[in-house]
Amino acid sequence: PPPSTGPCEGPLCSGRRTFYASKWQKRLGHLLESRRRPAVPDIPETEVIIKGSKIRNVKPILGSKRTAVMAYKVGCMSLWDEWGEKHMITVCQVDRLHVLRQMTIQRDGYEALQLGMGYRSAHRQKRPTLGLFIKAGVGPKHHICEFRVSSDCMLPVGHQITVRHFVAGQWCFVSGMTKAKGYQGVMKRWGFAGGGSDKRGHRQSHRAAGSMGQRGAAKVWKGKKAHGHMGPDPRCVNAQVFRIESARNLIFLKGPLPGFKGSIVKISDARGKTALKNRHIRLPHPTFVPDPEVEYPVTIQKPPPERDPFLYPEQPLYQPND
């Protein structure tokens, strides 16, 4: 046999490094791939909510303000409506959201609800927080936040808020922290157009900020859009509820949302000018109260537009003024 070139032999000692140590590990990985991924859940079409609740629906008055919710940003996907129009969707999950505490004017000086979402091990909680969970009768939470509400929209301690708190088709505000981008220039940070081409006399100024001041004041004003640290910054965007799924507490929102996958976003009813788009929708006040005798659909999608979005008006080839 030929003499060995060294103490190391095999695929690990070759000049080319691969992800798998051998072809057998690669084959085994393909065989066990189906076991690593969770099985496709069986989502029922309808459900009957038997859980009794002491909450009663109230008629909203001027100044009524429902509570907002917290959710985990799961990711993005594409969905199509009944007309075949494609929508960019961001999926969020309202995971084990419970009311932990009520803030009242008599005791605290303002009206709000303290909500807790998710799960975090009890070993990582502080003692006062553990007492709050025990008093509310819920498990240890991952994140706690307060939301201002009106007196008629107060919820009892221990109540679980689901995605049925929102109605498919309504507009809402989604706030969160943007992704951290580091130190960026003016084109990426503020959307500047940049300089021109080399063929038109521009030299080494393709991504430069350009002139920053003026001759009179001879200074750069505070707050000028310039290069610098980009993100994480607080952002609030308008989003429409495209679909809700109560089996997994998923809410499908149209458009991009701030933050990375797994981050926490806060979803609230739209206010101001955007709230005028919800005038035709009857929102449940203070939240969704189920009727044990009614069978509710699990997946609810917003109604499609009445007019075909692809029905473009026919334009003549030549206009009258041509």
PDB file of C-alpha atoms in Angstrom:
ATOM      1  CA  PRO A   1       0.000   0.000   0.000  1.00  0.00           C
ATOM      2  CA  PRO A   2       1.157   3.595  -0.613  1.00  0.00           C
ATOM      3  CA  PRO A   3       2.582   5.357   2.406  1.00  0.00           C
ATOM      4  CA  SER A   4       0.267   7.642   4.336  1.00  0.00           C
ATOM      5  CA  THR A   5       0.770  11.346   3.762  1.00  0.00           C
ATOM      6  CA  GLY A   6      -0.122  12.300   7.325  1.00  0.00           C
ATOM      7  CA  PRO A   7      -1.944  11.333  10.492  1.00  0.00           C
ATOM      8  CA  CYS A   8      -5.263  12.841   9.293  1.00  0.00           C
ATOM      9  CA  GLU A   9      -7.298  11.176   6.578  1.00  0.00           C
ATOM     10  CA  GLY A  10     -10.903  11.392   5.387  1.00  0.00           C
ATOM     11  CA  PRO A  11     -13.274  14.169   4.302  1.00  0.00           C
ATOM     12  CA  LEU A  12     -12.436  16.374   7.292  1.00  0.00           C
ATOM     13  CA  CYS A  13      -8.801  16.630   6.213  1.00  0.00           C
ATOM     14  CA  SER A  14      -9.453  17.521   2.589  1.00  0.00           C
ATOM     15  CA  GLY A  15      -8.772  20.990   1.338  1.00  0.00           C
ATOM     16  CA  ARG A  16     -12.493  21.703   0.853  1.00  0.00           C
ATOM     17  CA  ARG A  17     -14.568  22.280   4.012  1.00  0.00           C
ATOM     18  CA  THR A  18     -18.202  21.165   3.875  1.00  0.00           C
ATOM     19  CA  PHE A  19     -21.144  21.537   6.197  1.00  0.00           C
ATOM     20  CA  TYR A  20     -21.440  17.757   6.735  1.00  0.00           C
ATOM     21  CA  ALA A  21     -18.551  15.661   8.013  1.00  0.00           C
ATOM     22  CA  SER A  22     -19.550  12.764   5.744  1.00  0.00           C
ATOM     23  CA  LYS A  23     -22.155  11.803   3.199  1.00  0.00           C
ATOM     24  CA  TRP A  24     -23.816   9.550   5.794  1.00  0.00           C
ATOM     25  CA  GLN A  25     -24.562  12.499   8.056  1.00  0.00           C
ATOM     26  CA  LYS A  26     -26.014  14.299   5.074  1.00  0.00           C
ATOM     27  CA  ARG A  27     -28.268  11.380   4.185  1.00  0.00           C
ATOM     28  CA  LEU A  28     -29.347  10.980   7.796  1.00  0.00           C
ATOM     29  CA  GLY A  29     -30.218  14.664   7.936  1.00  0.00           C
ATOM     30  CA  HIS A  30     -32.503  14.325   4.917  1.00  0.00           C
ATOM     31  CA  LEU A  31     -34.211  11.283   6.432  1.00  0.00           C
ATOM     32  CA  LEU A  32     -34.887  12.978   9.790  1.00  0.00           C
ATOM     33  CA  GLU A  33     -35.937  16.330   8.361  1.00  0.00           C
ATOM     34  CA  SER A  34     -39.637  15.530   8.662  1.00  0.00           C
ATOM     35  CA  ARG A  35     -39.286  14.800  12.390  1.00  0.00           C
ATOM     36  CA  ARG A  36     -37.596  18.092  13.200  1.00  0.00           C
ATOM     37  CA  ARG A  37     -40.375  20.228  11.814  1.00  0.00           C
ATOM     38  CA  PRO A  38     -43.655  20.409  13.753  1.00  0.00           C
ATOM     39  CA  ALA A  39     -46.657  18.718  12.242  1.00  0.00           C
ATOM     40  CA  VAL A  40     -49.222  20.748  10.345  1.00  0.00           C
ATOM     41  CA  PRO A  41     -51.912  21.749  12.872  1.00  0.00           C
ATOM     42  CA  ASP A  42     -55.517  20.713  12.363  1.00  0.00           C
ATOM     43  CA  ILE A  43     -57.487  23.964  12.405  1.00  0.00           C
ATOM     44  CA  PRO A  44     -61.259  23.486  12.883  1.00  0.00           C
ATOM     45  CA  GLU A  45     -63.691  25.600  10.917  1.00  0.00           C
ATOM     46  CA  THR A  46     -65.941  26.532  13.840  1.00  0.00           C
ATOM     47  CA  GLU A  47     -65.770  26.517  17.617  1.00  0.00           C
ATOM     48  CA  VAL A  48     -68.110  26.948  20.579  1.00  0.00           C
ATOM     49  CA  ILE A  49     -66.663  29.015  23.434  1.00  0.00           C
ATOM     50  CA  ILE A  50     -68.060  27.621  26.679  1.00  0.00           C
ATOM     51  CA  LYS A  51     -65.890  29.635  29.067  1.00  0.00           C
ATOM     52  CA  GLY A  52     -68.131  31.781  31.201  1.00  0.00           C
ATOM     53  CA  SER A  53     -67.327  35.448  31.569  1.00  0.00           C
ATOM     54  CA  LYS A  54     -68.633  38.123  33.901  1.00  0.00           C
ATOM     55  CA  ILE A  55     -68.115  40.796  31.271  1.00  0.00           C
ATOM     56  CA  ARG A  56     -71.086  42.329  29.515  1.00  0.00           C
ATOM     57  CA  ASN A  57     -71.106  44.241  26.275  1.00  0.00           C
ATOM     58  CA  VAL A  58     -71.485  47.983  26.725  1.00  0.00           C
ATOM     59  CA  LYS A  59     -72.535  50.667  24.304  1.00  0.00           C
ATOM     60  CA  PRO A  60     -69.602  52.935  23.506  1.00  0.00           C
ATOM     61  CA  ILE A  61     -69.900  56.591  24.384  1.00  0.00           C
ATOM     62  CA  LEU A  62     -67.869  59.629  23.481  1.00  0.00           C
ATOM     63  CA  GLY A  63     -64.385  59.079  24.884  1.00  0.00           C
ATOM     64  CA  SER A  64     -64.599  55.273  25.226  1.00  0.00           C
ATOM     65  CA  LYS A  65     -61.181  53.751  24.807  1.00  0.00           C
ATOM     66  CA  ARG A  66     -60.565  50.019  24.582  1.00  0.00           C
ATOM     67  CA  THR A  67     -57.364  48.412  25.731  1.00  0.00           C
ATOM     68  CA  ALA A  68     -54.543  47.666  23.336  1.00  0.00           C
ATOM     69  CA  VAL A  69     -52.842  44.265  23.103  1.00  0.00           C
ATOM     70  CA  MET A  70     -49.308  42.956  22.856  1.00  0.00           C
ATOM     71  CA  ALA A  71     -48.236  40.402  20.282  1.00  0.00           C
ATOM     72  CA  TYR A  72     -45.150  38.623  19.012  1.00  0.00           C
ATOM     73  CA  LYS A  73     -44.137  39.348  15.433  1.00  0.00           C
ATOM     74  CA  VAL A  74     -43.926  35.917  13.766  1.00  0.00           C
ATOM     75  CA  GLY A  75     -42.977  36.803  10.196  1.00  0.00           C
ATOM     76  CA  CYS A  76     -44.256  37.797   6.765  1.00  0.00           C
ATOM     77  CA  MET A  77     -46.177  35.935   4.097  1.00  0.00           C
ATOM     78  CA  SER A  78     -48.453  36.504   1.115  1.00  0.00           C
ATOM     79  CA  LEU A  79     -52.218  35.970   1.065  1.00  0.00           C
ATOM     80  CA  TRP A  80     -54.761  36.331  -1.721  1.00  0.00           C
ATOM     81  CA  ASP A  81     -58.315  37.591  -1.419  1.00  0.00           C
ATOM     82  CA  GLU A  82     -61.413  36.416  -3.279  1.00  0.00           C
ATOM     83  CA  TRP A  83     -60.581  38.550  -6.335  1.00  0.00           C
ATOM     84  CA  GLY A  84     -57.115  37.012  -6.584  1.00  0.00           C
ATOM     85  CA  GLU A  85     -55.290  40.133  -5.425  1.00  0.00           C
ATOM     86  CA  LYS A  86     -52.066  39.489  -3.558  1.00  0.00           C
ATOM     87  CA  HIS A  87     -51.491  41.152  -0.167  1.00  0.00           C
ATOM     88  CA  MET A  88     -48.291  41.444   1.838  1.00  0.00           C
ATOM     89  CA  ILE A  89     -49.118  40.154   5.334  1.00  0.00           C
ATOM     90  CA  THR A  90     -47.298  40.278   8.655  1.00  0.00           C
ATOM     91  CA  VAL A  91     -48.349  37.551  11.098  1.00  0.00           C
ATOM     92  CA  CYS A  92     -48.491  38.294  14.834  1.00  0.00           C
ATOM     93  CA  GLN A  93     -49.406  36.009  17.717  1.00  0.00           C
ATOM     94  CA  VAL A  94     -51.238  37.122  20.858  1.00  0.00           C
ATOM     95  CA  ASP A  95     -49.719  34.571  23.221  1.00  0.00           C
ATOM     96  CA  ARG A  96     -51.431  34.010  26.608  1.00  0.00           C
ATOM     97  CA  LEU A  97     -52.379  37.641  27.149  1.00  0.00           C
ATOM     98  CA  HIS A  98     -54.009  38.150  30.573  1.00  0.00           C
ATOM     99  CA  VAL A  99     -55.090  41.122  32.659  1.00  0.00           C
ATOM    100  CA  LEU A 100     -52.819  41.366  35.702  1.00  0.00           C
ATOM    101  CA  ARG A 101     -53.962  44.526  37.446  1.00  0.00           C
ATOM    102  CA  GLN A 102     -56.433  47.384  37.259  1.00  0.00           C
ATOM    103  CA  MET A 103     -55.291  50.974  37.705  1.00  0.00           C
ATOM    104  CA  THR A 104     -58.082  53.155  39.058  1.00  0.00           C
ATOM    105  CA  ILE A 105     -58.409  56.877  39.687  1.00  0.00           C
ATOM    106  CA  GLN A 106     -59.157  56.365  43.386  1.00  0.00           C
ATOM    107  CA  ARG A 107     -55.991  54.378  44.063  1.00  0.00           C
ATOM    108  CA  ASP A 108     -53.533  55.291  41.296  1.00  0.00           C
ATOM    109  CA  GLY A 109     -54.817  58.571  39.914  1.00  0.00           C
ATOM    110  CA  TYR A 110     -55.409  57.260  36.368  1.00  0.00           C
ATOM    111  CA  GLU A 111     -57.287  54.466  34.603  1.00  0.00           C
ATOM    112  CA  ALA A 112     -55.319  51.723  32.894  1.00  0.00           C
ATOM    113  CA  LEU A 113     -54.919  47.970  32.585  1.00  0.00           C
ATOM    114  CA  GLN A 114     -51.714  46.071  33.232  1.00  0.00           C
ATOM    115  CA  LEU A 115     -51.367  43.153  30.810  1.00  0.00           C
ATOM    116  CA  GLY A 116     -48.910  40.259  30.749  1.00  0.00           C
ATOM    117  CA  MET A 117     -48.016  38.164  27.706  1.00  0.00           C
ATOM    118  CA  GLY A 118     -46.063  35.008  26.932  1.00  0.00           C
ATOM    119  CA  TYR A 119     -44.201  32.774  29.348  1.00  0.00           C
ATOM    120  CA  ARG A 120     -41.032  33.214  31.348  1.00  0.00           C
ATOM    121  CA  SER A 121     -39.738  30.770  33.914  1.00  0.00           C
ATOM    122  CA  ALA A 122     -40.592  31.532  37.526  1.00  0.00           C
ATOM    123  CA  HIS A 123     -36.892  31.265  38.408  1.00  0.00           C
ATOM    124  CA  ARG A 124     -36.247  34.394  36.345  1.00  0.00           C
ATOM    125  CA  GLN A 125     -38.987  36.488  37.949  1.00  0.00           C
ATOM    126  CA  LYS A 126     -38.741  38.925  40.830  1.00  0.00           C
ATOM    127  CA  ARG A 127     -40.710  38.284  43.989  1.00  0.00           C
ATOM    128  CA  PRO A 128     -43.112  41.234  43.701  1.00  0.00           C
ATOM    129  CA  THR A 129     -43.868  40.173  40.123  1.00  0.00           C
ATOM    130  CA  LEU A 130     -44.511  36.582  41.221  1.00  0.00           C
ATOM    131  CA  GLY A 131     -46.996  37.847  43.789  1.00  0.00           C
ATOM    132  CA  LEU A 132     -48.751  39.794  41.039  1.00  0.00           C
ATOM    133  CA  PHE A 133     -49.100  36.619  38.960  1.00  0.00           C
ATOM    134  CA  ILE A 134     -50.363  34.593  41.927  1.00  0.00           C
ATOM    135  CA  LYS A 135     -52.949  37.230  42.814  1.00  0.00           C
ATOM    136  CA  ALA A 136     -54.195  37.312  39.213  1.00  0.00           C
ATOM    137  CA  GLY A 137     -54.263  33.507  38.984  1.00  0.00           C
ATOM    138  CA  VAL A 138     -52.086  33.303  35.856  1.00  0.00           C
ATOM    139  CA  GLY A 139     -48.693  31.865  34.989  1.00  0.00           C
ATOM    140  CA  PRO A 140     -45.395  33.784  34.912  1.00  0.00           C
ATOM    141  CA  LYS A 141     -45.304  36.211  32.005  1.00  0.00           C
ATOM    142  CA  HIS A 142     -42.556  37.241  29.636  1.00  0.00           C
ATOM    143  CA  HIS A 143     -43.545  40.882  29.159  1.00  0.00           C
ATOM    144  CA  ILE A 144     -45.739  43.280  31.153  1.00  0.00           C
ATOM    145  CA  CYS A 145     -47.156  46.529  29.864  1.00  0.00           C
ATOM    146  CA  GLU A 146     -49.828  49.097  30.782  1.00  0.00           C
ATOM    147  CA  PHE A 147     -52.469  50.532  28.468  1.00  0.00           C
ATOM    148  CA  ARG A 148     -54.736  53.474  29.239  1.00  0.00           C
ATOM    149  CA  VAL A 149     -58.459  52.683  29.049  1.00  0.00           C
ATOM    150  CA  SER A 150     -61.712  54.405  29.907  1.00  0.00           C
ATOM    151  CA  SER A 151     -63.811  53.421  32.908  1.00  0.00           C
ATOM    152  CA  ASP A 152     -66.450  51.621  30.819  1.00  0.00           C
ATOM    153  CA  CYS A 153     -63.794  49.429  29.140  1.00  0.00           C
ATOM    154  CA  MET A 154     -62.232  48.020  32.309  1.00  0.00           C
ATOM    155  CA  LEU A 155     -61.621  44.257  32.283  1.00  0.00           C
ATOM    156  CA  PRO A 156     -61.512  41.958  35.339  1.00  0.00           C
ATOM    157  CA  VAL A 157     -58.203  40.669  36.640  1.00  0.00           C
ATOM    158  CA  GLY A 158     -57.283  37.289  35.173  1.00  0.00           C
ATOM    159  CA  HIS A 159     -59.305  37.746  31.974  1.00  0.00           C
ATOM    160  CA  GLN A 160     -57.609  36.406  28.823  1.00  0.00           C
ATOM    161  CA  ILE A 161     -57.694  38.646  25.747  1.00  0.00           C
ATOM    162  CA  THR A 162     -57.745  36.851  22.390  1.00  0.00           C
ATOM    163  CA  VAL A 163     -57.471  37.984  18.785  1.00  0.00           C
ATOM    164  CA  ARG A 164     -61.262  38.286  18.672  1.00  0.00           C
ATOM    165  CA  HIS A 165     -60.682  41.600  20.419  1.00  0.00           C
ATOM    166  CA  PHE A 166     -60.173  42.947  16.880  1.00  0.00           C
ATOM    167  CA  VAL A 167     -62.489  42.717  13.882  1.00  0.00           C
ATOM    168  CA  ALA A 168     -61.300  41.646  10.437  1.00  0.00           C
ATOM    169  CA  GLY A 169     -61.177  44.707   8.203  1.00  0.00           C
ATOM    170  CA  GLN A 170     -60.600  47.316  10.904  1.00  0.00           C
ATOM    171  CA  TRP A 171     -57.666  49.708  10.916  1.00  0.00           C
ATOM    172  CA  CYS A 172     -55.334  49.832  13.892  1.00  0.00           C
ATOM    173  CA  PHE A 173     -52.087  51.353  15.102  1.00  0.00           C
ATOM    174  CA  VAL A 174     -49.073  49.056  15.473  1.00  0.00           C
ATOM    175  CA  SER A 175     -46.081  50.380  17.400  1.00  0.00           C
ATOM    176  CA  GLY A 176     -42.702  48.783  17.994  1.00  0.00           C
ATOM    177  CA  MET A 177     -38.958  49.298  17.812  1.00  0.00           C
ATOM    178  CA  THR A 178     -37.255  49.193  14.426  1.00  0.00           C
ATOM    179  CA  LYS A 179     -34.302  46.975  13.609  1.00  0.00           C
ATOM    180  CA  ALA A 180     -30.817  48.115  14.590  1.00  0.00           C
ATOM    181  CA  LYS A 181     -28.918  49.107  11.433  1.00  0.00           C
ATOM    182  CA  GLY A 182     -25.769  50.605  12.929  1.00  0.00           C
ATOM    183  CA  TYR A 183     -24.025  53.662  11.467  1.00  0.00           C
ATOM    184  CA  GLN A 184     -25.536  54.479   8.075  1.00  0.00           C
ATOM    185  CA  GLY A 185     -25.339  57.222   5.490  1.00  0.00           C
ATOM    186  CA  VAL A 186     -27.971  59.705   4.435  1.00  0.00           C
ATOM    187  CA  MET A 187     -29.234  57.629   1.505  1.00  0.00           C
ATOM    188  CA  LYS A 188     -30.080  54.586   3.621  1.00  0.00           C
ATOM    189  CA  ARG A 189     -31.059  56.509   6.744  1.00  0.00           C
ATOM    190  CA  TRP A 190     -33.209  59.282   5.241  1.00  0.00           C
ATOM    191  CA  GLY A 191     -33.708  58.265   1.618  1.00  0.00           C
ATOM    192  CA  PHE A 192     -31.592  60.999   0.004  1.00  0.00           C
ATOM    193  CA  ALA A 193     -31.231  60.795  -3.766  1.00  0.00           C
ATOM    194  CA  GLY A 194     -27.450  61.107  -3.753  1.00  0.00           C
ATOM    195  CA  GLY A 195     -25.204  62.615  -6.381  1.00  0.00           C
ATOM    196  CA  GLY A 196     -25.244  62.222 -10.145  1.00  0.00           C
ATOM    197  CA  SER A 197     -23.263  60.079 -12.523  1.00  0.00           C
ATOM    198  CA  ASP A 198     -19.601  60.329 -13.409  1.00  0.00           C
ATOM    199  CA  LYS A 199     -20.666  60.969 -16.993  1.00  0.00           C
ATOM    200  CA  ARG A 200     -22.268  64.263 -15.966  1.00  0.00           C
ATOM    201  CA  GLY A 201     -19.427  65.819 -14.064  1.00  0.00           C
ATOM    202  CA  HIS A 202     -19.919  64.339 -10.566  1.00  0.00           C
ATOM    203  CA  ARG A 203     -16.759  63.053  -8.940  1.00  0.00           C
ATOM    204  CA  GLN A 204     -16.736  61.081  -5.650  1.00  0.00           C
ATOM    205  CA  SER A 205     -20.111  62.484  -4.560  1.00  0.00           C
ATOM    206  CA  HIS A 206     -22.471  59.660  -5.427  1.00  0.00           C
ATOM    207  CA  ARG A 207     -23.703  59.000  -1.885  1.00  0.00           C
ATOM    208  CA  ALA A 208     -22.695  62.263  -0.211  1.00  0.00           C
ATOM    209  CA  ALA A 209     -25.141  64.435   1.738  1.00  0.00           C
ATOM    210  CA  GLY A 210     -24.360  67.593  -0.184  1.00  0.00           C
ATOM    211  CA  SER A 211     -24.789  71.087   1.183  1.00  0.00           C
ATOM    212  CA  MET A 212     -25.830  71.155   4.845  1.00  0.00           C
ATOM    213  CA  GLY A 213     -26.053  74.827   5.737  1.00  0.00           C
ATOM    214  CA  GLN A 214     -26.497  78.286   4.284  1.00  0.00           C
ATOM    215  CA  ARG A 215     -24.394  81.389   3.919  1.00  0.00           C
ATOM    216  CA  GLY A 216     -26.360  83.628   6.256  1.00  0.00           C
ATOM    217  CA  ALA A 217     -26.554  81.640   9.508  1.00  0.00           C
ATOM    218  CA  ALA A 218     -23.291  79.798   8.810  1.00  0.00           C
ATOM    219  CA  LYS A 219     -24.296  76.865  10.979  1.00  0.00           C
ATOM    220  CA  VAL A 220     -25.907  73.444  10.809  1.00  0.00           C
ATOM    221  CA  TRP A 221     -29.265  73.520  12.591  1.00  0.00           C
ATOM    222  CA  LYS A 222     -30.056  70.988  15.270  1.00  0.00           C
ATOM    223  CA  GLY A 223     -32.080  68.056  13.958  1.00  0.00           C
ATOM    224  CA  LYS A 224     -30.602  68.203  10.443  1.00  0.00           C
ATOM    225  CA  LYS A 225     -30.964  64.942   8.553  1.00  0.00           C
ATOM    226  CA  ALA A 226     -27.443  63.578   8.362  1.00  0.00           C
ATOM    227  CA  HIS A 227     -25.499  60.343   8.626  1.00  0.00           C
ATOM    228  CA  GLY A 228     -25.453  58.630  12.008  1.00  0.00           C
ATOM    229  CA  HIS A 229     -26.746  55.762  14.076  1.00  0.00           C
ATOM    230  CA  MET A 230     -29.879  54.172  12.598  1.00  0.00           C
ATOM    231  CA  GLY A 231     -32.281  52.198  14.776  1.00  0.00           C
ATOM    232  CA  PRO A 232     -33.679  50.871  16.996  1.00  0.00           C
ATOM    233  CA  ASP A 233     -36.185  53.735  16.985  1.00  0.00           C
ATOM    234  CA  PRO A 234     -39.834  53.767  18.083  1.00  0.00           C
ATOM    235  CA  ARG A 235     -42.218  53.569  15.146  1.00  0.00           C
ATOM    236  CA  CYS A 236     -46.014  53.566  14.822  1.00  0.00           C
ATOM    237  CA  VAL A 237     -47.628  52.484  11.554  1.00  0.00           C
ATOM    238  CA  ASN A 238     -51.170  52.081  10.266  1.00  0.00           C
ATOM    239  CA  ALA A 239     -52.196  48.504   9.530  1.00  0.00           C
ATOM    240  CA  GLN A 240     -55.418  46.816   8.518  1.00  0.00           C
ATOM    241  CA  VAL A 241     -56.528  43.519  10.010  1.00  0.00           C
ATOM    242  CA  PHE A 242     -56.711  41.158   7.047  1.00  0.00           C
ATOM    243  CA  ARG A 243     -57.558  37.953   8.928  1.00  0.00           C
ATOM    244  CA  ILE A 244     -57.788  36.556  12.442  1.00  0.00           C
ATOM    245  CA  GLU A 245     -57.451  32.944  13.539  1.00  0.00           C
ATOM    246  CA  SER A 246     -58.617  32.151  17.048  1.00  0.00           C
ATOM    247  CA  ALA A 247     -57.293  28.569  17.202  1.00  0.00           C
ATOM    248  CA  ARG A 248     -53.663  29.735  17.381  1.00  0.00           C
ATOM    249  CA  ASN A 249     -54.408  33.368  18.355  1.00  0.00           C
ATOM    250  CA  LEU A 250     -52.928  34.696  15.128  1.00  0.00           C
ATOM    251  CA  ILE A 251     -53.681  38.093  13.684  1.00  0.00           C
ATOM    252  CA  PHE A 252     -52.761  38.815  10.054  1.00  0.00           C
ATOM    253  CA  LEU A 253     -51.994  42.504   9.412  1.00  0.00           C
ATOM    254  CA  LYS A 254     -51.495  44.104   6.024  1.00  0.00           C
ATOM    255  CA  GLY A 255     -48.134  45.717   5.379  1.00  0.00           C
ATOM    256  CA  PRO A 256     -44.736  45.698   7.090  1.00  0.00           C
ATOM    257  CA  LEU A 257     -44.377  46.185  10.844  1.00  0.00           C
ATOM    258  CA  PRO A 258     -41.370  47.525  12.781  1.00  0.00           C
ATOM    259  CA  GLY A 259     -39.016  45.104  14.499  1.00  0.00           C
ATOM    260  CA  PHE A 260     -37.447  41.740  13.850  1.00  0.00           C
ATOM    261  CA  LYS A 261     -39.066  38.330  14.058  1.00  0.00           C
ATOM    262  CA  GLY A 262     -39.850  37.527  17.681  1.00  0.00           C
ATOM    263  CA  SER A 263     -40.043  41.147  18.791  1.00  0.00           C
ATOM    264  CA  ILE A 264     -43.007  42.562  20.679  1.00  0.00           C
ATOM    265  CA  VAL A 265     -45.437  44.947  19.004  1.00  0.00           C
ATOM    266  CA  LYS A 266     -48.385  46.802  20.500  1.00  0.00           C
ATOM    267  CA  ILE A 267     -51.658  46.811  18.561  1.00  0.00           C
ATOM    268  CA  SER A 268     -54.357  49.359  19.417  1.00  0.00           C
ATOM    269  CA  ASP A 269     -57.470  50.802  17.831  1.00  0.00           C
ATOM    270  CA  ALA A 270     -56.804  53.522  15.284  1.00  0.00           C
ATOM    271  CA  ARG A 271     -57.187  57.103  16.455  1.00  0.00           C
ATOM    272  CA  GLY A 272     -57.534  60.452  14.770  1.00  0.00           C
ATOM    273  CA  LYS A 273     -57.903  60.543  11.009  1.00  0.00           C
ATOM    274  CA  THR A 274     -57.381  56.779  10.630  1.00  0.00           C
ATOM    275  CA  ALA A 275     -60.260  56.033  13.026  1.00  0.00           C
ATOM    276  CA  LEU A 276     -62.687  57.433  10.443  1.00  0.00           C
ATOM    277  CA  LYS A 277     -62.089  54.298   8.365  1.00  0.00           C
ATOM    278  CA  ASN A 278     -63.645  52.200  11.148  1.00  0.00           C
ATOM    279  CA  ARG A 279     -66.952  54.043  11.291  1.00  0.00           C
ATOM    280  CA  HIS A 280     -68.750  51.228   9.454  1.00  0.00           C
ATOM    281  CA  ILE A 281     -67.373  48.552  11.820  1.00  0.00           C
ATOM    282  CA  ARG A 282     -68.984  47.744  15.156  1.00  0.00           C
ATOM    283  CA  LEU A 283     -66.104  47.048  17.536  1.00  0.00           C
ATOM    284  CA  PRO A 284     -66.845  44.933  20.634  1.00  0.00           C
ATOM    285  CA  HIS A 285     -66.758  47.033  23.797  1.00  0.00           C
ATOM    286  CA  PRO A 286     -64.992  46.472  26.141  1.00  0.00           C
ATOM    287  CA  THR A 287     -63.791  43.278  24.383  1.00  0.00           C
ATOM    288  CA  PHE A 288     -65.190  40.200  22.689  1.00  0.00           C
ATOM    289  CA  VAL A 289     -67.785  38.505  24.920  1.00  0.00           C
ATOM    290  CA  PRO A 290     -68.711  35.019  23.635  1.00  0.00           C
ATOM    291  CA  ASP A 291     -72.202  33.568  23.654  1.00  0.00           C
ATOM    292  CA  PRO A 292     -72.095  29.874  24.724  1.00  0.00           C
ATOM    293  CA  GLU A 293     -74.994  29.064  22.391  1.00  0.00           C
ATOM    294  CA  VAL A 294     -73.361  30.487  19.248  1.00  0.00           C
ATOM    295  CA  GLU A 295     -70.935  28.626  16.989  1.00  0.00           C
ATOM    296  CA  TYR A 296     -68.218  31.041  15.886  1.00  0.00           C
ATOM    297  CA  PRO A 297     -65.954  30.615  12.837  1.00  0.00           C
ATOM    298  CA  VAL A 298     -62.309  30.113  13.715  1.00  0.00           C
ATOM    299  CA  THR A 299     -60.838  31.961  10.718  1.00  0.00           C
ATOM    300  CA  ILE A 300     -62.397  35.312   9.792  1.00  0.00           C
ATOM    301  CA  GLN A 301     -61.160  37.298   6.814  1.00  0.00           C
ATOM    302  CA  LYS A 302     -62.081  40.823   5.846  1.00  0.00           C
ATOM    303  CA  PRO A 303     -64.796  41.087   3.177  1.00  0.00           C
ATOM    304  CA  PRO A 304     -63.505  41.537  -0.383  1.00  0.00           C
ATOM    305  CA  PRO A 305     -63.991  44.845  -2.211  1.00  0.00           C
ATOM    306  CA  GLU A 306     -67.183  45.137  -4.204  1.00  0.00           C
ATOM    307  CA  ARG A 307     -65.418  46.202  -7.387  1.00  0.00           C
ATOM    308  CA  ASP A 308     -62.960  43.988  -9.237  1.00  0.00           C
ATOM    309  CA  PRO A 309     -59.487  45.520  -8.664  1.00  0.00           C
ATOM    310  CA  PHE A 310     -58.331  44.161 -12.046  1.00  0.00           C
ATOM    311  CA  LEU A 311     -61.241  45.676 -13.993  1.00  0.00           C
ATOM    312  CA  TYR A 312     -59.333  48.569 -15.512  1.00  0.00           C
ATOM    313  CA  PRO A 313     -61.282  51.108 -17.598  1.00  0.00           C
ATOM    314  CA  GLU A 314     -60.639  50.791 -21.302  1.00  0.00           C
ATOM    315  CA  GLN A 315     -58.563  53.671 -22.580  1.00  0.00           C
ATOM    316  CA  PRO A 316     -58.623  54.521 -26.277  1.00  0.00           C
ATOM    317  CA  LEU A 317     -55.390  54.193 -28.178  1.00  0.00           C
ATOM    318  CA  TYR A 318     -55.483  57.839 -29.259  1.00  0.00           C
ATOM    319  CA  GLN A 319     -56.789  60.590 -27.032  1.00  0.00           C
ATOM    320  CA  PRO A 320     -59.127  63.263 -28.462  1.00  0.00           C
ATOM    321  CA  ASN A 321     -56.448  65.962 -28.218  1.00  0.00           C
ATOM    322  CA  ASP A 322     -53.762  63.943 -30.014  1.00  0.00           C
TER     323      ASP A 322
END
